[in-house]
């Protein structure tokens, strides 16, 4: 089966076609379990499509079961309603028709008991022959269908999650490639070789932990005498109880940032003793309910391990996946590249929210951001002539495990006054439908008067400008900003920035409301926001959007601090210019640099004011942006997607 999938990728590479790796992860998992059950695949990989609509139907069924296991009476009202059952017409699914035909084939041509690889169907039929009072034809069909559907759901979702994360993190693909090469094994990679690949194990274990294919509350009956919980609570007998899988994923044993995808939490850290690692790892394994535990453990877990370890190692040893577009649920378009023995990417060295820094190799000391980084790693996108351009999607959502802030929807930047034709082409390729300009008219007029080589209002075909000034009549250019906010350099500057951002919140409601209405009414239309340098007004608006999506204050602060990287050389040029002027209220170079800085603590101070003075983000958008409670609910839904955080 791995060879079949490898051939598909090879054909895509030769034809130079984009391939949705998400779909092929599912096709592989379904065909593999069909081969084990019936003796051969049923055509997912061969035809490149969802055979018998199994994937679609199963996704729909699981979505339903997730809800009714929480509200059993709802199930009775809907699918078990006597009135519904009276008029329901039974139609056997095409898959069950297929399963019956395979059973008939097996009965007509039974496998030899000496066969080296007997199908599960042959074992089911043997059980029917030996225990006819328990296993009949209907039970055999149920065994086959349950095995194929249960044996494909989690493996396909886990494999999809792994490939999605690897596409977003090319350095991790290279690291897996190095691990595979170090074993000098054959292809497909044998299971024994994967046991020598700790990073591979970490990737797979982390995907097991975070996948949400089977977030279904499976109840257990409390014994007659009741049950005392470790925290002192008592569950009375005869009640049904279940453990929340999403809650278990956030257990403190998983360490810092449990919502983030970090394979190296499963590996031994630098300076960690072997005993300490063994104890920590054992504790993590004990609460891992991916395959349940004890007598209730999934009997197919060994097969799943075999399948996923082998296919991920084999694919990473032969190919590299290059992202073509931002991933979405069940849609991860990639370009396939055959490995040539070279490692072409490096792990990002900056401490950014989307990086997957290892416990072992992360330097805990403060880092100084370079100003000369090539901004071609997420979330930055290189737009020639536009500093500080990046998306604000992909961050974890604290309120909804398994979800993240929508990618490829909201972009932020400095004003595009120096954008080149190549930059325009790249901007258009992102699907951006409108850009919201937060600058004031006086600062635009100043650009027109003083900087003839800069477009005060850039013309970008196909991406119209919506002028929504935060300050309608005030000049908020960096030069005038230096005059108004010279006090940010006093002390550590954070209090000065906090008050400046509070003023933006007070004045910006009308402008911000326009953007919020776009999110509410046009969630399928990507857009960009910008001010002068994409730091203060853009930063405050981005913070509001991220908070509405459910991002933590820490994530919002770290996203804001990325502007230090995004401004790059432009910041140094502006520092030199303001220092030469010497009469704008900021006479020391250090003070000027602080005024143009973007520190995490500045945004955290702003968020504290948002909570204390404005009542939090929801109250703010209701009062200052005229949003209703229903609007807020819609905004929250439209700002997130069921895609794991980067």
XYZ file of C-alpha atoms in Angstrom:
646
model
C 0.000 0.000 0.000
C 2.900 2.338 0.706
C 4.248 1.590 -2.776
C 0.862 2.520 -4.269
C 0.817 5.842 -2.429
C 4.440 6.485 -3.375
C 3.550 5.921 -7.038
C 0.731 8.463 -6.767
C 3.138 11.065 -5.395
C 5.719 10.204 -8.045
C 3.139 10.678 -10.820
C 2.077 14.021 -9.367
C 5.701 15.150 -9.225
C 6.400 14.170 -12.832
C 3.233 15.880 -14.058
C 4.096 18.964 -11.980
C 0.564 18.974 -10.575
C -0.656 20.227 -7.226
C -1.806 17.382 -4.993
C -4.141 17.567 -2.001
C -2.113 15.486 0.448
C -4.974 15.535 2.953
C -7.250 13.541 0.634
C -4.549 10.989 -0.139
C -3.893 10.437 3.576
C -7.511 9.365 3.903
C -7.461 7.276 0.733
C -4.368 5.444 1.972
C -5.803 4.713 5.430
C -9.131 3.455 4.065
C -7.594 1.256 1.377
C -5.090 -0.186 3.856
C -7.724 -1.350 6.333
C -9.845 -2.702 3.451
C -6.899 -4.796 2.315
C -6.397 -6.212 5.800
C -10.117 -6.940 6.178
C -11.086 -8.203 2.718
C -7.764 -9.094 1.137
C -7.428 -6.182 -1.268
C -8.123 -2.418 -1.386
C -11.397 -1.163 -2.790
C -10.094 1.590 -5.061
C -9.444 4.758 -3.059
C -5.818 5.015 -4.201
C -6.418 3.589 -7.648
C -9.292 5.941 -8.482
C -8.264 8.898 -6.351
C -11.728 9.404 -4.909
C -13.986 8.639 -1.943
C -15.299 5.171 -2.766
C -18.942 4.586 -1.776
C -18.779 8.049 -0.111
C -17.400 6.297 2.957
C -15.261 9.217 4.101
C -18.027 11.778 3.696
C -20.659 9.593 5.368
C -18.386 8.698 8.260
C -17.496 12.348 8.888
C -21.196 13.190 8.944
C -21.952 10.301 11.307
C -19.161 11.199 13.727
C -20.300 14.834 13.805
C -23.772 13.629 14.781
C -22.522 11.166 17.396
C -20.314 13.799 19.029
C -23.439 15.808 19.795
C -25.903 13.099 20.799
C -23.470 11.403 23.174
C -23.603 14.664 25.126
C -27.385 14.990 24.746
C -28.864 11.460 24.476
C -32.437 12.769 24.473
C -31.640 14.613 21.270
C -30.863 11.265 19.608
C -34.267 9.945 20.678
C -35.922 13.057 19.329
C -34.163 12.782 15.957
C -33.124 9.326 14.742
C -34.886 7.161 17.327
C -38.136 9.046 17.249
C -40.950 6.478 16.690
C -42.638 8.862 14.272
C -39.439 9.171 12.244
C -38.898 5.404 12.269
C -42.465 4.805 11.097
C -41.941 6.670 7.855
C -38.247 5.963 7.365
C -37.473 3.807 4.347
C -34.526 1.478 4.797
C -31.964 1.575 2.032
C -28.859 -0.522 2.318
C -25.698 1.464 1.704
C -23.508 0.581 -1.300
C -20.700 -0.308 1.097
C -22.788 -2.931 2.893
C -23.752 -4.365 -0.497
C -20.037 -4.560 -1.271
C -19.300 -6.188 2.103
C -21.944 -8.860 1.514
C -20.494 -9.662 -1.904
C -17.014 -10.102 -0.383
C -18.414 -12.409 2.275
C -20.066 -14.525 -0.410
C -16.793 -14.656 -2.341
C -14.920 -15.759 0.762
C -17.474 -18.475 1.486
C -17.229 -19.745 -2.092
C -13.421 -19.684 -2.045
C -12.281 -20.067 1.564
C -8.680 -19.291 2.438
C -6.379 -22.117 3.337
C -5.684 -22.400 7.053
C -2.004 -22.545 6.101
C -2.118 -19.166 4.338
C 0.662 -16.890 5.569
C -1.555 -13.785 5.579
C -5.180 -14.532 6.304
C -7.740 -11.733 6.043
C -9.787 -10.648 9.014
C -12.880 -11.722 7.116
C -11.601 -15.302 7.087
C -11.180 -15.110 10.883
C -14.733 -13.770 11.265
C -16.104 -16.621 9.172
C -14.117 -19.095 11.242
C -15.739 -17.602 14.358
C -19.164 -18.058 12.761
C -18.387 -21.693 12.040
C -17.120 -22.343 15.560
C -19.645 -20.242 17.510
C -22.841 -20.252 15.414
C -24.978 -19.378 18.431
C -23.116 -16.048 18.738
C -21.930 -15.181 15.237
C -24.344 -15.223 12.290
C -24.167 -13.630 8.832
C -25.388 -10.277 10.130
C -22.762 -10.318 12.854
C -20.014 -11.050 10.315
C -21.121 -8.049 8.257
C -21.097 -5.902 11.391
C -17.616 -7.134 12.283
C -16.375 -6.195 8.809
C -18.004 -2.776 8.727
C -17.021 -1.887 12.291
C -13.450 -2.958 11.693
C -13.088 -1.043 8.444
C -14.754 2.150 9.663
C -13.174 2.231 13.127
C -9.838 1.152 11.688
C -9.807 3.995 9.193
C -11.175 6.950 11.155
C -8.364 7.650 13.621
C -5.467 6.559 11.355
C -6.697 8.771 8.503
C -7.217 11.790 10.778
C -3.852 11.320 12.488
C -2.030 10.914 9.181
C -3.791 14.009 7.858
C -2.741 16.009 10.936
C 0.870 14.821 10.616
C 1.136 15.790 6.960
C -0.590 19.138 7.534
C 1.904 20.038 10.251
C 4.876 18.825 8.215
C 3.785 20.910 5.225
C 3.722 23.966 7.487
C 7.098 23.100 8.996
C 9.606 22.126 6.274
C 12.428 21.954 8.835
C 10.615 19.049 10.486
C 10.452 17.221 7.152
C 14.208 17.627 6.848
C 14.741 16.338 10.355
C 12.678 13.226 9.630
C 14.599 12.746 6.394
C 17.872 12.848 8.328
C 16.535 10.268 10.784
C 15.477 7.934 7.980
C 18.832 8.298 6.217
C 20.732 7.616 9.432
C 19.266 4.095 9.661
C 20.443 3.168 6.108
C 17.258 1.126 5.759
C 15.415 -0.098 2.678
C 12.135 1.258 1.321
C 9.376 1.011 2.349
C 10.972 1.651 5.742
C 10.685 -1.452 7.952
C 9.014 -1.072 11.339
C 12.223 -2.095 13.130
C 14.041 0.922 11.645
C 11.381 3.350 12.872
C 12.158 2.293 16.424
C 15.437 4.177 16.050
C 13.728 7.459 15.111
C 12.819 9.449 18.251
C 11.656 12.549 16.390
C 9.350 10.425 14.223
C 7.872 8.924 17.382
C 7.402 12.417 18.805
C 5.589 13.603 15.673
C 3.249 10.624 15.735
C 2.624 10.684 19.501
C 1.867 14.412 19.350
C -0.592 13.804 16.513
C -2.262 11.042 18.507
C -2.597 13.492 21.394
C -4.096 16.353 19.398
C -6.188 14.598 16.775
C -9.944 14.907 17.180
C -11.276 12.124 14.988
C -12.863 10.280 17.907
C -13.762 12.941 20.445
C -16.792 10.952 21.474
C -17.807 10.537 25.088
C -17.803 6.778 25.645
C -19.719 6.247 28.862
C -18.910 3.773 31.616
C -21.409 2.718 34.286
C -20.374 3.625 37.842
C -20.433 0.557 40.155
C -23.250 0.134 42.655
C -21.146 1.390 45.563
C -20.217 4.569 43.714
C -16.770 5.948 42.918
C -14.532 8.342 44.834
C -12.555 10.634 42.527
C -8.980 11.714 43.383
C -10.142 15.290 44.011
C -12.570 14.128 46.723
C -15.787 14.180 44.736
C -18.082 11.142 44.840
C -19.982 9.736 41.881
C -23.117 7.821 42.906
C -23.683 4.309 41.629
C -25.601 3.476 38.453
C -24.791 6.763 36.742
C -22.932 6.984 33.441
C -19.589 8.815 33.415
C -17.134 9.705 30.677
C -13.789 11.483 30.407
C -13.407 14.465 28.090
C -10.672 13.662 25.598
C -10.033 17.340 24.702
C -9.570 18.127 28.391
C -7.103 15.289 28.833
C -4.960 16.767 26.068
C -4.395 19.850 28.193
C -3.195 17.963 31.265
C -0.282 19.736 33.013
C 1.903 16.639 32.544
C 2.288 17.683 28.890
C 4.262 20.737 29.980
C 4.077 24.287 28.684
C 1.675 25.270 25.917
C -0.203 21.941 25.690
C -2.433 23.352 22.956
C 0.541 23.676 20.628
C 1.908 20.924 18.419
C 5.369 20.138 19.796
C 6.772 16.662 18.988
C 9.753 17.157 21.243
C 7.665 17.132 24.399
C 7.880 13.332 23.935
C 11.677 13.396 23.738
C 14.387 13.655 26.341
C 15.322 17.278 26.978
C 18.818 18.657 27.217
C 20.004 18.347 30.817
C 17.182 15.967 31.745
C 18.369 12.797 33.447
C 17.373 9.457 31.990
C 15.389 8.623 35.108
C 13.544 11.950 35.067
C 12.709 11.486 31.387
C 11.498 7.919 31.923
C 9.238 9.073 34.749
C 7.883 12.037 32.797
C 7.297 9.946 29.685
C 5.594 7.183 31.661
C 3.257 9.733 33.233
C 2.381 11.119 29.790
C 1.731 7.623 28.441
C -0.517 6.788 31.407
C -2.959 9.587 30.663
C -2.852 9.131 26.885
C -6.316 7.836 25.986
C -5.802 7.727 22.222
C -6.423 3.973 22.265
C -7.992 3.880 25.744
C -6.348 1.858 28.518
C -6.558 -1.480 30.313
C -9.209 -3.996 29.308
C -10.877 -1.348 27.164
C -7.772 -0.704 25.055
C -8.333 -0.676 21.305
C -7.405 -4.044 19.810
C -6.336 -2.360 16.580
C -3.746 -0.017 18.061
C -0.780 -2.185 17.044
C -1.946 -2.177 13.440
C -2.355 1.608 13.537
C 1.174 2.028 14.942
C 2.572 -0.201 12.200
C 0.665 1.625 9.469
C 1.493 5.202 10.498
C 5.115 4.723 11.552
C 5.961 2.950 8.302
C 4.152 5.284 5.907
C 5.377 8.556 7.459
C 8.987 7.359 7.571
C 8.797 6.034 4.014
C 7.281 9.182 2.541
C 9.690 11.492 4.360
C 12.602 9.371 3.154
C 11.584 9.773 -0.490
C 9.694 13.047 -0.859
C 9.335 16.578 0.381
C 6.002 18.411 0.504
C 6.076 22.082 -0.490
C 3.022 24.147 0.453
C 1.113 25.690 -2.430
C -1.615 27.397 -0.394
C -2.665 27.767 3.241
C -4.054 24.471 4.571
C -7.706 24.108 5.424
C -9.665 21.195 6.804
C -9.361 18.307 4.327
C -7.494 20.574 1.895
C -3.689 20.737 2.026
C -2.432 21.514 -1.514
C 1.232 20.666 -2.022
C 3.877 20.315 -4.669
C 5.749 17.004 -4.475
C 9.551 17.110 -4.648
C 11.729 14.016 -4.734
C 14.565 14.009 -2.221
C 18.018 14.416 -3.715
C 19.997 13.992 -0.525
C 20.160 17.711 0.247
C 18.665 19.521 3.215
C 17.212 22.756 1.863
C 15.571 24.369 4.873
C 16.568 25.334 8.363
C 14.513 25.580 11.463
C 13.493 29.228 12.170
C 15.905 30.695 14.701
C 13.485 33.345 15.933
C 11.200 32.700 18.866
C 7.879 33.067 17.110
C 4.491 31.625 18.143
C 4.343 29.239 15.202
C 7.758 27.672 15.648
C 8.192 24.146 17.026
C 11.299 24.681 19.114
C 12.500 21.632 20.970
C 12.910 21.473 24.695
C 16.403 20.231 24.095
C 17.628 22.906 21.732
C 15.704 26.014 22.759
C 17.853 28.661 24.392
C 15.959 30.016 27.370
C 17.909 33.258 27.345
C 16.376 36.399 25.808
C 16.827 36.640 22.066
C 17.601 39.697 20.014
C 15.623 39.792 16.792
C 17.682 40.167 13.665
C 16.735 42.889 11.234
C 18.042 41.117 8.173
C 16.058 37.877 8.217
C 14.550 36.841 4.890
C 10.870 37.019 5.856
C 9.775 33.919 3.986
C 8.801 31.741 6.920
C 5.309 31.716 8.459
C 3.533 33.895 9.294
C 5.523 36.322 7.093
C 4.953 36.494 3.350
C 7.448 38.312 1.181
C 5.627 41.125 -0.659
C 8.202 43.204 -2.500
C 7.959 46.819 -1.348
C 5.647 46.179 1.602
C 7.329 45.839 5.019
C 5.892 43.780 7.862
C 3.426 41.750 5.771
C 2.067 38.675 7.504
C -1.071 36.694 8.199
C -2.556 36.531 11.678
C -3.963 33.012 11.288
C -2.788 29.640 12.545
C -2.552 30.526 16.220
C -4.077 28.216 18.854
C -7.559 28.933 20.152
C -7.751 28.507 23.922
C -11.516 28.047 23.962
C -11.739 25.296 21.313
C -9.119 22.529 21.278
C -8.347 21.356 17.761
C -9.228 24.744 16.296
C -7.015 27.665 15.333
C -7.372 31.231 14.103
C -8.327 31.057 10.422
C -5.427 31.151 8.027
C -5.288 32.985 4.713
C -8.118 35.304 5.810
C -6.661 38.337 7.610
C -3.346 39.927 6.691
C -1.563 42.914 8.253
C 1.250 45.134 7.047
C 2.785 48.585 6.805
C 1.296 50.852 4.127
C 2.096 49.585 0.599
C 3.387 52.891 -0.762
C 6.525 51.345 -2.306
C 4.950 48.137 -3.604
C 6.515 46.853 -6.842
C 4.757 45.131 -9.776
C 6.052 41.825 -8.403
C 4.640 42.690 -5.010
C 1.269 43.529 -6.552
C 1.226 40.177 -8.354
C 2.021 38.314 -5.132
C -0.616 40.260 -3.204
C -3.251 39.437 -5.831
C -2.321 35.741 -5.677
C -3.320 35.642 -1.993
C -6.962 36.236 -2.919
C -7.188 39.494 -0.936
C -10.429 41.286 -1.838
C -10.018 44.620 -0.023
C -7.510 46.543 2.069
C -8.477 48.675 5.050
C -6.352 51.808 5.525
C -6.298 53.061 9.137
C -4.168 56.145 8.475
C -5.416 59.726 8.779
C -5.772 62.133 5.874
C -3.107 64.551 7.202
C -0.423 61.860 7.296
C -1.343 60.792 3.760
C -1.080 64.425 2.646
C 2.345 64.682 4.285
C 3.593 61.709 2.263
C 2.294 63.338 -0.910
C 4.130 66.578 -0.109
C 7.444 65.261 1.208
C 8.038 61.874 -0.424
C 7.521 61.986 -4.200
C 8.963 58.483 -4.617
C 6.262 56.961 -2.365
C 2.651 56.443 -3.382
C 0.551 58.075 -0.668
C -2.295 55.767 -1.675
C -1.061 52.755 -3.607
C -2.990 51.614 -6.665
C -3.384 47.836 -6.531
C -5.663 46.467 -9.280
C -8.335 44.127 -7.963
C -7.765 45.101 -4.318
C -9.719 48.296 -3.614
C -8.851 50.529 -0.672
C -11.370 51.256 2.093
C -10.345 54.398 3.975
C -11.234 53.995 7.686
C -9.044 56.403 9.694
C -8.683 55.833 13.412
C -7.817 59.537 13.768
C -9.593 61.471 11.070
C -7.845 64.827 11.454
C -4.611 64.010 13.266
C -1.275 63.297 11.667
C -0.105 59.946 13.037
C 2.945 59.447 10.841
C 6.101 58.132 12.570
C 7.571 61.654 12.637
C 4.498 63.220 14.303
C 4.117 60.125 16.441
C 7.522 60.958 17.922
C 6.248 64.363 18.979
C 3.023 63.071 20.527
C 4.451 60.085 22.347
C 7.867 61.176 23.508
C 6.844 59.908 26.939
C 7.011 56.285 25.760
C 10.751 56.515 26.286
C 10.352 57.333 29.950
C 11.138 54.397 32.226
C 10.746 51.216 30.250
C 8.192 52.855 27.937
C 5.448 50.296 28.491
C 3.115 52.610 30.401
C 3.396 55.247 27.671
C 2.475 52.705 25.002
C -0.402 51.392 27.126
C -1.940 54.862 27.314
C -1.349 55.430 23.596
C -3.124 52.174 22.797
C -5.965 53.021 25.169
C -6.428 56.207 23.135
C -6.526 54.145 19.931
C -9.243 51.990 21.500
C -11.217 55.090 22.459
C -11.026 56.655 18.990
C -10.961 53.557 16.790
C -14.377 52.012 17.396
C -15.985 53.363 14.239
C -13.072 52.296 12.044
C -12.751 48.884 13.688
C -16.492 48.299 13.251
C -16.059 48.356 9.462
C -13.543 45.521 9.659
C -15.698 43.562 12.103
C -18.658 43.825 9.744
C -16.460 42.370 7.001
C -15.584 39.401 9.232
C -19.250 38.979 10.139
C -20.720 39.309 6.645
C -17.937 38.177 4.279
C -15.988 35.318 5.895
C -15.065 33.961 2.460
C -13.286 37.175 1.377
C -9.696 37.610 2.634
C -8.589 41.149 3.461
C -5.634 43.153 4.758
C -5.321 45.952 7.303
C -2.557 48.524 7.536
C -1.642 51.872 9.027
C 1.690 53.634 8.537
C 4.141 50.991 9.717
C 1.673 48.269 10.718
C 2.500 48.480 14.416
C 0.200 50.508 16.682
C -3.234 50.982 15.092
C -2.888 47.784 13.098
C -1.551 46.029 16.193
C -4.501 47.062 18.369
C -7.031 45.976 15.724
C -5.204 42.664 15.218
C -5.263 42.124 18.971
C -9.041 42.629 19.057
C -9.529 40.103 16.236
C -7.259 37.527 17.877
C -8.968 37.941 21.254
C -12.383 37.501 19.655
C -11.092 34.309 18.023
C -10.083 32.979 21.458
C -6.315 33.481 21.430
C -4.617 33.902 24.798
C -3.016 37.173 25.884
C 0.385 35.504 25.538
C -0.261 34.592 21.901
C -1.551 38.088 21.125
C 1.513 39.642 22.745
C 3.919 37.394 20.880
C 2.150 38.037 17.568
C 2.469 41.784 18.176
C 6.194 41.396 18.906
C 6.743 39.904 15.446
C 6.646 43.466 14.127
C 10.201 43.789 15.485
C 11.192 41.275 12.824
C 8.738 42.472 10.191
C 9.985 46.058 10.050
C 13.562 44.889 9.586
C 15.832 47.363 7.843
C 13.009 49.905 7.458
C 13.044 50.456 11.223
C 16.753 51.235 11.243
C 16.318 53.678 8.373
C 13.558 55.474 10.275
C 15.630 55.543 13.466
C 18.500 57.142 11.549
C 16.138 59.686 10.018
C 14.487 60.723 13.295
C 17.828 60.857 15.096
C 19.128 63.244 12.415
C 16.085 65.513 12.833
C 16.754 65.913 16.559
C 13.834 68.222 17.263
C 10.858 65.930 17.503
C 10.852 65.378 21.253
C 13.025 62.294 21.095
C 16.664 63.333 21.060
C 18.372 60.106 22.083
C 18.733 57.268 19.638
C 17.718 54.746 22.323
C 14.485 56.647 22.884
C 13.707 56.676 19.164
C 14.317 52.937 18.914
C 11.994 52.372 21.858
C 9.291 54.482 20.232
C 9.464 52.301 17.091
C 9.735 49.037 19.017
C 7.048 46.362 19.371
C 7.503 44.577 22.670
C 5.268 41.839 23.966
C 4.839 43.595 27.311
C 3.473 46.712 25.549
C 0.620 44.694 24.064
C 0.016 42.831 27.329
C -0.371 46.214 29.050
C -2.877 47.194 26.357
C -4.853 43.992 26.954
C -4.981 44.706 30.684
C -6.484 48.120 29.929
C -8.910 46.462 27.501
C -10.114 44.250 30.361
C -10.039 46.777 33.192
C -11.213 49.958 31.467
C -13.330 48.600 28.615
C -14.700 45.402 30.178
C -12.937 42.975 27.838
C -13.025 42.488 24.082
C -16.692 41.481 23.834
C -17.934 44.463 25.799
C -15.630 46.728 23.820
C -16.943 45.680 20.406
C -20.533 45.929 21.642
C -20.142 49.455 23.027
C -17.595 51.000 20.666
C -18.282 49.046 17.456
C -22.067 48.615 17.792
C -21.887 44.825 17.668
C -24.726 42.782 19.193
C -24.324 39.575 21.214
C -25.390 37.618 18.123
C -22.798 39.491 16.070
C -20.106 38.510 18.576
C -21.074 34.835 18.272
C -20.845 35.042 14.476
C -17.486 36.797 14.672
C -16.118 34.052 16.928
C -17.229 31.353 14.485
C -15.937 33.143 11.407
C -12.510 33.813 12.907
C -11.598 30.165 13.563
C -11.363 26.911 11.641
C -11.101 23.265 12.588
C -7.424 23.087 11.674
C -4.674 22.404 14.235
C -2.566 25.372 15.258
C 0.709 25.862 13.413
